[in-house]
Coordinates of C-alpha atoms and ligand atoms in Angstrom, one line a residue:
X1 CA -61.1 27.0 83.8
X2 CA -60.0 28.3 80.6
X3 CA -61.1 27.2 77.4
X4 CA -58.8 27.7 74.4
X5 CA -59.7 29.2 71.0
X6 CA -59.2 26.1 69.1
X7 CA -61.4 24.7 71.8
X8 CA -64.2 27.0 71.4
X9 CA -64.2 26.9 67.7
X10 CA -64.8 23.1 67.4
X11 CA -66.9 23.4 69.7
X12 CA -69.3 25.7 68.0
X13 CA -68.6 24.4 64.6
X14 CA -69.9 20.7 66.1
X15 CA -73.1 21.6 67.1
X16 CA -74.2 24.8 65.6
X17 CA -76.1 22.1 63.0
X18 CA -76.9 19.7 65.6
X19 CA -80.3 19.6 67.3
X20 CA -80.0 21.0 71.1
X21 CA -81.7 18.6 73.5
X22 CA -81.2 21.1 76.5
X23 CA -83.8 23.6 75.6
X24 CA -86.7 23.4 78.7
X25 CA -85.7 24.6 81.8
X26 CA -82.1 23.6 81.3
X27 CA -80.0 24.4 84.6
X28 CA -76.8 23.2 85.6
X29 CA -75.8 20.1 85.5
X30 CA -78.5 18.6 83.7
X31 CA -79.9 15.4 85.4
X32 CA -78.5 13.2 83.7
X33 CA -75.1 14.0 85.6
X34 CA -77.2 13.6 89.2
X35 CA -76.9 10.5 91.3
X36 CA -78.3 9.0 94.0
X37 CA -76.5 10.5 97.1
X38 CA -75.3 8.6 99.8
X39 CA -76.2 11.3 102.8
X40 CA -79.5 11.1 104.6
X41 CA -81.4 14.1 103.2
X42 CA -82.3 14.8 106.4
X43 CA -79.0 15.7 107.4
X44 CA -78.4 18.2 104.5
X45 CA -81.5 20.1 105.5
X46 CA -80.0 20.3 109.2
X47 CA -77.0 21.5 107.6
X48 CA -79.5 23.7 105.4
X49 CA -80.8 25.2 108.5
X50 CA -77.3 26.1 109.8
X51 CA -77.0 28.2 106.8
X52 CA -80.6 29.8 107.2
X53 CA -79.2 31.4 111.0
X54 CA -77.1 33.2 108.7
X55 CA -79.9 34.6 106.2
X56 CA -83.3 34.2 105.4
X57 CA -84.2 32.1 102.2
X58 CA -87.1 33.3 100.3
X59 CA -88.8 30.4 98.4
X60 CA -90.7 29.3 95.6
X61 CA -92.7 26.5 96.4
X62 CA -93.1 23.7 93.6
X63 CA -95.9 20.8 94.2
X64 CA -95.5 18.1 92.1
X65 CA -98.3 15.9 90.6
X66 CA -97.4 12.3 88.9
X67 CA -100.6 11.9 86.1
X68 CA -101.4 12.5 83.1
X69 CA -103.8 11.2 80.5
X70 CA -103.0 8.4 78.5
X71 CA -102.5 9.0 75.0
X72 CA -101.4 7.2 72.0
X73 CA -98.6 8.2 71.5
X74 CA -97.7 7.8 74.8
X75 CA -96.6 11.0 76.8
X76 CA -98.1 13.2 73.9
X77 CA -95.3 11.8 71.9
X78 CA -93.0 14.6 72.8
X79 CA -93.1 15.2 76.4
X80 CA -89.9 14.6 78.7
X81 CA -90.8 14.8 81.9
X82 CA -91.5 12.4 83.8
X83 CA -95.5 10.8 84.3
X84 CA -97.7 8.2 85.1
X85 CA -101.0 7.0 83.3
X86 CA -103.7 8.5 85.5
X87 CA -105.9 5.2 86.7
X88 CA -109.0 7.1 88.6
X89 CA -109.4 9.3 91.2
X90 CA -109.0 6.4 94.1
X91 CA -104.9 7.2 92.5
X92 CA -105.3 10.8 93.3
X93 CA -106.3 10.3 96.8
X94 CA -104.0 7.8 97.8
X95 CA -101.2 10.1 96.2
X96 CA -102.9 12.9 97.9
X97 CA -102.3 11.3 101.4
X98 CA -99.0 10.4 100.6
X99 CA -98.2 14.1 99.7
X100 CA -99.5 15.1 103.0
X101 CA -97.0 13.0 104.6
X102 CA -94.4 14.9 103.0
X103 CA -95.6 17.8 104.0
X104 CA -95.2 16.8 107.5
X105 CA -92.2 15.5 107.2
X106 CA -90.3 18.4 105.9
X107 CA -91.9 21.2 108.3
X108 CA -89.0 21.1 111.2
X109 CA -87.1 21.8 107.7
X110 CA -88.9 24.6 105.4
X111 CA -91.3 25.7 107.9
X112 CA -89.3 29.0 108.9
X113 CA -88.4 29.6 104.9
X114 CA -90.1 32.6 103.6
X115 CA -92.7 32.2 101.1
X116 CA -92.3 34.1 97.7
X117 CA -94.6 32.1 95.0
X118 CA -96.3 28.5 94.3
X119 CA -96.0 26.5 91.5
X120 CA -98.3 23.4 91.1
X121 CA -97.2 21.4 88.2
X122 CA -96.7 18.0 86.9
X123 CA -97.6 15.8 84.8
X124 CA -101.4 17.2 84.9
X125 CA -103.0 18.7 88.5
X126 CA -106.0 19.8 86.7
X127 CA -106.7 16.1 86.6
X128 CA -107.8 16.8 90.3
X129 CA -111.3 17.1 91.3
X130 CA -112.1 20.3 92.4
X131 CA -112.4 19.5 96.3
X132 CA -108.4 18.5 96.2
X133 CA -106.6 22.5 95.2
X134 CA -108.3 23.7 98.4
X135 CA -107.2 20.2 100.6
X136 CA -103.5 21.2 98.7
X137 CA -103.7 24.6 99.7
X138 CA -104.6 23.5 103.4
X139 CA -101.1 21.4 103.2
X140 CA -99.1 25.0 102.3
X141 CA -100.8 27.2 104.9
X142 CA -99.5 25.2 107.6
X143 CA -96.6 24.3 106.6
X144 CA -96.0 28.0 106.5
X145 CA -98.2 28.9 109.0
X146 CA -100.0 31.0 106.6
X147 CA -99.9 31.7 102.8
X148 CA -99.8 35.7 101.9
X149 CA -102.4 36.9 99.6
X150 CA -100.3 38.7 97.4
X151 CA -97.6 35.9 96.1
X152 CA -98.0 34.2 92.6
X153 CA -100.1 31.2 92.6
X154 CA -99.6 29.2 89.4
X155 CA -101.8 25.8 88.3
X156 CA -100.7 24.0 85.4
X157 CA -102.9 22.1 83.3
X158 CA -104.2 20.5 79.5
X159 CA -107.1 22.9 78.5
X160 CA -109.3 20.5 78.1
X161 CA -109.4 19.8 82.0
X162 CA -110.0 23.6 82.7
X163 CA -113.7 23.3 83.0
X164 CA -116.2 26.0 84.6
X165 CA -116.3 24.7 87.8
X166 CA -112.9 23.1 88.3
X167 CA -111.1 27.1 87.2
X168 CA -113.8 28.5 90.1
X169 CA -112.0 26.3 92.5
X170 CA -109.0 26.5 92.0
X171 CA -109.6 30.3 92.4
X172 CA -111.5 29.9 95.3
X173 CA -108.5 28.0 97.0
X174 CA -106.4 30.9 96.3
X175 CA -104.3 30.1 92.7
X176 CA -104.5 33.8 90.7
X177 CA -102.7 32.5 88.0
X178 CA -103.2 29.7 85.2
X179 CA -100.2 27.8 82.7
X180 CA -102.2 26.1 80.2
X181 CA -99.9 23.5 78.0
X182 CA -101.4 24.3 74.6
X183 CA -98.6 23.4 72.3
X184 CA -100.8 23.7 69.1
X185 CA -104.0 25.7 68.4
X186 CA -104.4 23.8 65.2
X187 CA -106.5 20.9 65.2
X188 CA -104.7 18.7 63.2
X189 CA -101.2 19.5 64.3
X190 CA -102.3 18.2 67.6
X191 CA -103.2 15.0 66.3
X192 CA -99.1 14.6 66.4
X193 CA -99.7 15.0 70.2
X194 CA -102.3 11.5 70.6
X195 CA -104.5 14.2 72.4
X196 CA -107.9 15.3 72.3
X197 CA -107.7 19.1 72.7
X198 CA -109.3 21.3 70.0
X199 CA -108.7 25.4 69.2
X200 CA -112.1 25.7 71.2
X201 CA -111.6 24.3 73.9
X202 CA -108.8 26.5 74.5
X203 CA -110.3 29.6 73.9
X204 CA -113.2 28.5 76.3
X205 CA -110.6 27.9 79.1
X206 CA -108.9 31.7 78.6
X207 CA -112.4 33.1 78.5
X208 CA -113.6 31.5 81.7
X209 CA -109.6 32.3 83.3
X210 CA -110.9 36.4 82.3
X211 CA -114.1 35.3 83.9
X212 CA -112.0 34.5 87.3
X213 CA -109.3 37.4 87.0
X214 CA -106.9 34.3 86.9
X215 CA -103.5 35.5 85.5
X216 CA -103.1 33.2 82.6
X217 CA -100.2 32.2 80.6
X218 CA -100.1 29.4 77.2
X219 CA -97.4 27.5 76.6
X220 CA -97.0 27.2 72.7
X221 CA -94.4 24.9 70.6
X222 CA -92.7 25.6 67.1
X223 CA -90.5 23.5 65.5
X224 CA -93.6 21.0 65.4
X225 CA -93.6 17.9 63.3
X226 CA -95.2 19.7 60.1
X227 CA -95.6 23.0 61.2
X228 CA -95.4 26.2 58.6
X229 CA -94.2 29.3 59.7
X230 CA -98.1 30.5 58.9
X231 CA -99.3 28.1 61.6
X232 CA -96.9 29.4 64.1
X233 CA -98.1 32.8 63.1
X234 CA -102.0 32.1 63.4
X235 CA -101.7 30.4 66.5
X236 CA -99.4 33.7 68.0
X237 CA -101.8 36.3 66.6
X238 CA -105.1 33.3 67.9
X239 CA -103.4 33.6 71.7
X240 CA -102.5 37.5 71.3
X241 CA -106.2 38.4 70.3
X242 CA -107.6 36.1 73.2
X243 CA -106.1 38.6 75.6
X244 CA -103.6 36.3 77.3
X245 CA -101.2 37.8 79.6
X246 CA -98.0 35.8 79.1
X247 CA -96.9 33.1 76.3
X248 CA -94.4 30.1 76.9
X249 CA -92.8 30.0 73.1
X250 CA -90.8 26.9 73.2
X251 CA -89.0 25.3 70.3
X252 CA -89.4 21.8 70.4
X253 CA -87.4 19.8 72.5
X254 CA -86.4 16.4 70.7
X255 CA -84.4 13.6 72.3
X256 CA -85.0 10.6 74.3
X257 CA -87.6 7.3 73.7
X258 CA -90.1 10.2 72.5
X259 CA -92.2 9.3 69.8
X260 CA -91.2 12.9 68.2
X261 CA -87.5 11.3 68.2
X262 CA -88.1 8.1 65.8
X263 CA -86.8 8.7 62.7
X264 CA -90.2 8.8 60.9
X265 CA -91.1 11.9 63.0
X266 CA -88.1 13.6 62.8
X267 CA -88.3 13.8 59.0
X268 CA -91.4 16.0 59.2
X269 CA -89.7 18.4 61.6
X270 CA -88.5 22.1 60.2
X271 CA -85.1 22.1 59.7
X272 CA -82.6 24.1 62.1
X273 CA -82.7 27.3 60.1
X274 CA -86.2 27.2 59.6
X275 CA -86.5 26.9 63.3
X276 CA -83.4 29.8 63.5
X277 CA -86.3 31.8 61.5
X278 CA -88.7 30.8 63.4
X279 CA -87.7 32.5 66.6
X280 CA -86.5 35.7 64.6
X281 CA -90.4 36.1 63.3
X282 CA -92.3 34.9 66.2
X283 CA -90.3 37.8 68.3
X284 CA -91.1 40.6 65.9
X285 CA -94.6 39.6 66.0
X286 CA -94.6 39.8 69.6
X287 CA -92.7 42.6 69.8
X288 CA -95.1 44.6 67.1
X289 CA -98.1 43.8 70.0
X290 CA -96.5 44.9 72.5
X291 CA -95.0 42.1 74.7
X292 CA -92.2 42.2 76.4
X293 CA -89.3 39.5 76.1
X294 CA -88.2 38.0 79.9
X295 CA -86.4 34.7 78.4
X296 CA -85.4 32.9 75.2
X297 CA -89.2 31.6 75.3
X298 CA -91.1 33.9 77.2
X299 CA -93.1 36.8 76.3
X300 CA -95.1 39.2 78.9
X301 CA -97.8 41.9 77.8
X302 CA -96.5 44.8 78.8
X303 CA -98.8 46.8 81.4
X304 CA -100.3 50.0 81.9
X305 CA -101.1 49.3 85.5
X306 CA -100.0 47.2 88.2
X307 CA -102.8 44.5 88.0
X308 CA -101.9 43.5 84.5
X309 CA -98.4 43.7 85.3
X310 CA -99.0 41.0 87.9
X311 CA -101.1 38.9 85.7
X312 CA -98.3 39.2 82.9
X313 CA -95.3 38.4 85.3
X314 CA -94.0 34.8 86.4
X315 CA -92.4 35.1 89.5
X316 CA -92.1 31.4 89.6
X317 CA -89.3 31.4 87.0
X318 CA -88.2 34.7 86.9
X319 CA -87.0 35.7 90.5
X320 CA -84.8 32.4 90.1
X321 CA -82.7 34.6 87.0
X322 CA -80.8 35.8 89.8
X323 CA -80.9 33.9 92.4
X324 CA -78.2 36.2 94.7
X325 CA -80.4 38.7 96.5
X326 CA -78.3 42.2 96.9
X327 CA -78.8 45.0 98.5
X328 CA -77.2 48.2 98.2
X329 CA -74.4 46.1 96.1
X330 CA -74.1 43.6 98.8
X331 CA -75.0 40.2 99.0
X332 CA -77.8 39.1 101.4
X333 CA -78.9 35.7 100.6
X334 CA -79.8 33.7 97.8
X335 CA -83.3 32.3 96.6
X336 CA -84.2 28.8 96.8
X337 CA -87.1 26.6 95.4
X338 CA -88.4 23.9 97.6
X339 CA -90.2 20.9 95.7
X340 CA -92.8 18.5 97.5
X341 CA -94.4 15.3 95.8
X342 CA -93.6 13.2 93.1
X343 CA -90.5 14.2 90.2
X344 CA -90.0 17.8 92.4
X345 CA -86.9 19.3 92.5
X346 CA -85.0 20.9 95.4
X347 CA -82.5 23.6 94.2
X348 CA -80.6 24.8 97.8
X349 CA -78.1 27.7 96.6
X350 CA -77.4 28.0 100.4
X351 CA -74.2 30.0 100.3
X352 CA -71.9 31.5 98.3
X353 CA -68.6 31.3 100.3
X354 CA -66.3 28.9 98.6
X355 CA -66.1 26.5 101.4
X356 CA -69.8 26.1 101.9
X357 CA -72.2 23.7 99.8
X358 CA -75.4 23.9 97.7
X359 CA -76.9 21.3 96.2
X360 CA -79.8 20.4 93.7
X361 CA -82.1 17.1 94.2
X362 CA -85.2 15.4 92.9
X363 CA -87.7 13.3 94.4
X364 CA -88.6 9.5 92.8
X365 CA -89.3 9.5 89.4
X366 CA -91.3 6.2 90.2
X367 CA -94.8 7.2 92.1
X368 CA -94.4 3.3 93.8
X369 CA -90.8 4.3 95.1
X370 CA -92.2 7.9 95.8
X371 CA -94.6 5.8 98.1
X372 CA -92.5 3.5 99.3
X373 CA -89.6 5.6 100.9
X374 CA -92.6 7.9 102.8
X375 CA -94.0 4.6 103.9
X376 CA -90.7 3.6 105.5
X377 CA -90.3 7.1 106.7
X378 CA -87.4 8.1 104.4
X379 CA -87.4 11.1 102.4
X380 CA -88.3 10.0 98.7
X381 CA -85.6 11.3 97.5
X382 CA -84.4 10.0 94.0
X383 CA -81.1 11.9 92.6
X384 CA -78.8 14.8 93.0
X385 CA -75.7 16.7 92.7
X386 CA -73.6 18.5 95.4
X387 CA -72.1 22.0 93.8
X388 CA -68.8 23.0 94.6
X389 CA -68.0 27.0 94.4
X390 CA -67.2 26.6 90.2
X391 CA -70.9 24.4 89.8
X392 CA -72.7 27.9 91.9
X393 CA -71.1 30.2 89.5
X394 CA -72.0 28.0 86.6
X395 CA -76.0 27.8 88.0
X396 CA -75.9 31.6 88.2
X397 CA -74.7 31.7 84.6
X398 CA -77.0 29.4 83.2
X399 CA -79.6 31.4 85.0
X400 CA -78.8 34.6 84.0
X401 CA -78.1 33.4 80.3
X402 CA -82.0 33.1 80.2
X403 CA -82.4 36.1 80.3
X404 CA -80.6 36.8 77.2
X405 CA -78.2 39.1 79.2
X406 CA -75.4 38.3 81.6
X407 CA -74.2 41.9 84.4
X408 CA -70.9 41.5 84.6
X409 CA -70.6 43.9 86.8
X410 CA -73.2 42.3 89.2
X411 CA -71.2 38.7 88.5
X412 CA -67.6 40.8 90.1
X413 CA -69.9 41.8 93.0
X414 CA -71.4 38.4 93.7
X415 CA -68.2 36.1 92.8
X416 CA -65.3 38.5 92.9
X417 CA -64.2 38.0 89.7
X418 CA -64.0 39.0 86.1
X419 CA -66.5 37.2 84.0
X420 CA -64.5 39.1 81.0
X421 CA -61.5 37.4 81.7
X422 CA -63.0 34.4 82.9
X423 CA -64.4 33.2 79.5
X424 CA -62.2 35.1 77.3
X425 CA -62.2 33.2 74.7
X426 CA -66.0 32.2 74.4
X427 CA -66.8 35.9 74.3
X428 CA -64.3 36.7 71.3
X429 CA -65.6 34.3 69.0
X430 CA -69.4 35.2 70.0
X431 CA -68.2 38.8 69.5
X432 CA -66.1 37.9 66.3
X433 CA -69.7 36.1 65.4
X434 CA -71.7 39.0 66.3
X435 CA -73.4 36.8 68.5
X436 CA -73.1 39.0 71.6
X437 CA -72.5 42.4 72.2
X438 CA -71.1 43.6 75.5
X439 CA -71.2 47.1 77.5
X440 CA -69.4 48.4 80.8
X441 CA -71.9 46.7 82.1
X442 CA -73.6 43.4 80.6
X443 CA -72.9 40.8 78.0
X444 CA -76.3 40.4 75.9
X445 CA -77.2 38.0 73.8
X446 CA -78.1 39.1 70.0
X447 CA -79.0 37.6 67.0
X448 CA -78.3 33.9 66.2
X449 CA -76.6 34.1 70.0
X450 CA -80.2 33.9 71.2
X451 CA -81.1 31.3 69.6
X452 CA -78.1 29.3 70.2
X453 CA -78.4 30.1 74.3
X454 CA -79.1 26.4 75.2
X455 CA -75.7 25.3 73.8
X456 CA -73.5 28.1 74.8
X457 CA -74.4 27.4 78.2
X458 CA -73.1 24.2 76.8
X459 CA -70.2 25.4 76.0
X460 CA -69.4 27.6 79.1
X461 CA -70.0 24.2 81.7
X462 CA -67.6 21.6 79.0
X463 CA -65.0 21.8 80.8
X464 CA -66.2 21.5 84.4
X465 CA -68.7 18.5 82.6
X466 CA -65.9 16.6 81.2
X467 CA -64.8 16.5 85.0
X468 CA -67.7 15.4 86.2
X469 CA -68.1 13.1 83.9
X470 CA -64.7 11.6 84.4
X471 CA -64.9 11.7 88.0
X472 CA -65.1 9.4 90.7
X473 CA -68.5 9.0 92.5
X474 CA -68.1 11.4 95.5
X475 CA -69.4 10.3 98.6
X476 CA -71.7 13.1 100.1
X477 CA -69.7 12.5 103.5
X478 CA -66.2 12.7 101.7
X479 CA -66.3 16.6 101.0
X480 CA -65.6 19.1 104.1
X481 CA -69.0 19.8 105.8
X482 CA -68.4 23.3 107.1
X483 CA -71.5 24.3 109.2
X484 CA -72.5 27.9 108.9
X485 CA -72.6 29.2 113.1
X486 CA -75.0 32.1 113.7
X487 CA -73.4 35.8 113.7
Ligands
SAM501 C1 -94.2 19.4 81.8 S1 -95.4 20.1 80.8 C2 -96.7 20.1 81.9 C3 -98.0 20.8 81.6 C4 -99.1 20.0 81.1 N1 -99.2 18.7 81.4 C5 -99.1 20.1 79.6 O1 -98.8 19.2 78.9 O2 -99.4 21.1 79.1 C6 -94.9 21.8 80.7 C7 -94.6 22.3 79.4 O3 -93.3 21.9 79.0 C8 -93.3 22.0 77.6 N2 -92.6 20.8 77.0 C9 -92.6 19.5 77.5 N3 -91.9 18.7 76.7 C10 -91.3 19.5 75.7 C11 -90.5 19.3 74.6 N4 -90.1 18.1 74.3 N5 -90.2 20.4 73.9 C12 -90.6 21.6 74.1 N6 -91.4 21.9 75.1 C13 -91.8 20.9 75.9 C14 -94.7 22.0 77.0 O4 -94.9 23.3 76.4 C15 -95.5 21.9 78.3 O5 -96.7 22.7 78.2
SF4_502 S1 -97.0 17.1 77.9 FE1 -98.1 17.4 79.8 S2 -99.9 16.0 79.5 FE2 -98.4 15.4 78.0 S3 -97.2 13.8 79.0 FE3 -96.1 15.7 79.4 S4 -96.8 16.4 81.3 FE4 -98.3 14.9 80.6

């Protein structure tokens, strides 16, 4: 898969000045690639299991809720994930009983997997009432037949939701660790949002999280419609002094049907190099208080002891940046994360022999054919994409590109072969760019190169995309199935 130096160059010189639209939690392929598959889920996780005789999967455990509050404009004008309008708590319920149907369903399936972390998210689970995170929790326990005490238990929510009572019971059914979607501590910059959140209200929530000992982390935008690099500053120095133990600093995301995308909102955003400057300030300021930099976008306070460095780490996220488990330089197994209920994705890196598969899926997008397919017993199962060997590598790259650093050497270990030589030609002009600097050891990301992460990843997949693109739907049953036998 070589790309040429005339290749690379256009590349970069089309869309260094063109807004990225890949920047939250981009793996690969993105979903828009996925299709539906043709192969009854139910036999990939038998063939899932074969692999597991082999090795033990350690997973993180995503639990997917569909609502959110309605706002005007709708989906907070810039959100791309997927959601439905919340209705009443009758809606929770009945979604409630269908997710314990999935449960059920997939426990022949995950119920040997070894738990590593827990990830509620959505759309908005603090919408729950505070009965339903311990009714939740009950589904986990026994699909696992128990949930250890020690693992990373993460809630997502708006603050506004994060009341007294509901943050006691969500710690009393066992989450230690809260991801509050802030965006904006300004009150009028929110307005672009169509929500009802004020600065207060999320100072309130932190204090009551300290209250709890509940980990918490803020996820904060820049790049917002209006926003001065003094408001990005005030609202990084506002979450810094309120003690929180991990930021989310995302640049705005902007593509789709969102309201952020119309052409009237675009023309308030910053420009590319004011964003560009944006990142480079936001990290010294961090940097000067003393957190530490895990991603592109997130920050962890750095610890004195090992209770803060829990409350500061994201396990969730983090223990996916290399998703090849080694030990004493040989491969073991590979991590996976398991998704239940509405939108959840399913990322099964079950091998990394070339004749073997792994695969990525995500359940219905729609909460009525989420329903529907449990109702008729089928797994609701929306779309996917089966990896071959060169899609695994490219997963583990876009992974470890996160990070801001790719170990070559552990790449040789894991794939047997030279990333140098691999990419030649990408890491001469980021070199020639001063865009990434490379040691016997790692190629890291510096400068611009950090910024631009989202589309050298990109870059590194265009070739294999343009073949996916171009290529014929494969039929799930048309590629070898090779059955991993226990040893
Ligand atoms: C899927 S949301 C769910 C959390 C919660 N409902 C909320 O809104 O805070 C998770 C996070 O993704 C980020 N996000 C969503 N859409 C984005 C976009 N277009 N650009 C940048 N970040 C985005 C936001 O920071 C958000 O807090
Ligand atoms: S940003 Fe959060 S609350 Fe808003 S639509 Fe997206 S998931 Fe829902």
């Amino acid at each position: 898969m070589a790309h040429s130096k005339e290749y690379v160059q256009n590349f970069i010189a089309r869309e260094e000045f063109r807004r990225q639209s890949n920047k939250v939690l981009h793996g690969h392929p993105s979903p828009m690639h996925w299709k539906p598959l043709d192969e009854p889920i139910d036999f990939l996780l038998n063939e899932r299991l074969g692999y597991q005789m082999r090795s033990e999967f350690d997973v993180n455990l995503y639990v997917g809720t569909p609502f959110c509050i309605k706002t005007k404009p709708a989906r907070c004008g810039f959100c791309l994930f997927p959601s439905e309008d919340y209705e009443g708590n009758n809606g929770v319920e009945r979604y409630i009983a269908y997710l314990k149907k999935e449960f059920e369903m997939v426990k022949p399936f995950y119920g040997n997997d070894k738990l590593t972390s827990i990830y509620f998210g959505g759309g908005t689970p603090n919408l729950y009432h505070p009965e339903h995170y311990g009714q939740i929790m009950g589904f986990i326990d026994e699909l696992y037949g128990g949930v250890p005490d020690d693992i990373e238990k993460t809630l997502e929510g708006i603050p506004q939701l994060f009341s007294e009572p509901k943050l006691r019971a969500i710690s009393e059914a066992g989450f230690n660790r809260v991801s509050m979607g802030v965006q904006q501590l300004n009150d009028d910059l929110i307005k672009y949002s169509g929500r009802r959140q004020t600065r207060k209200q999320v100072f309130d929530a932190i204090d009551i999280c300290h209250k709890y000992n509940l980990a918490n982390s803020l996820d904060l935008i820049y790049g917002w419609p209006e926003q001065t690099m003094d408001n990005m500053l005030d609202d990084l120095k506002d979450a810094v002094s309120a003690g929180v133990n991990h930021l989310t600093h995302y640049e705005l995301n902007v593509a789709g049907r969102s309201d952020f995308a119309s052409p009237k909102k675009r023309a308030l955003l910053p420009t590319i190099e004011t964003n560009i400057e944006m990142y480079r300030v936001a990290g010294d300021y961090l940097r000067s208080e003393g957190f530490e930099q895990v991603t592109v976008y997130d920050w962890s306070r750095k610890a004195t002891n090992e209770e803060d460095a829990r409350k500061g780490s994201y396990d969730y996220e983090h223990s996916m940046h290399d998703f090849v488990a080694q030990k004493d330089g040989a491969v073991q197994n590979t991590r996976q994360v398991c998704g239940i209920g509405y939108a959840a994705v399913n990322f099964h890196p079950n091998s990394l022999n070339e004749e073997d598969r792994s695969w990525i899926y995500m359940n219905q997008t729609s909460l009525k054919k989420y329903c529907e397919d449990l109702d008729n017993g089928k797994f609701p199962v929306g779309r996917g994409f089966m990896y071959n060997h060169q899609d695994v590598k490219l997963a583990w790259l876009f992974q470890s590109m996160q990070t801001m650093a790719i170990s070559h050497e552990n790449y040789q270990k894991v794939f047997q072969e030279n990333l140098l030589d691999e990419f030649h030609e990408i890491w001469s002009e980021l070199l020639r760019r001063r865009w990434i600097h490379i040691t016997d050891s790692h190629i890291q990301f510096i400068d611009k190169g950090q910024y631009y992460i989202p589309m050298l990843q990109s870059l590194i997949a265009s070739i294999r995309l343009e073949e996916i693109r171009g290529g014929a739907k494969q039929r799930v049953s048309e590629i070898p199935v090779v059955l991993a036998t226990a040893e």
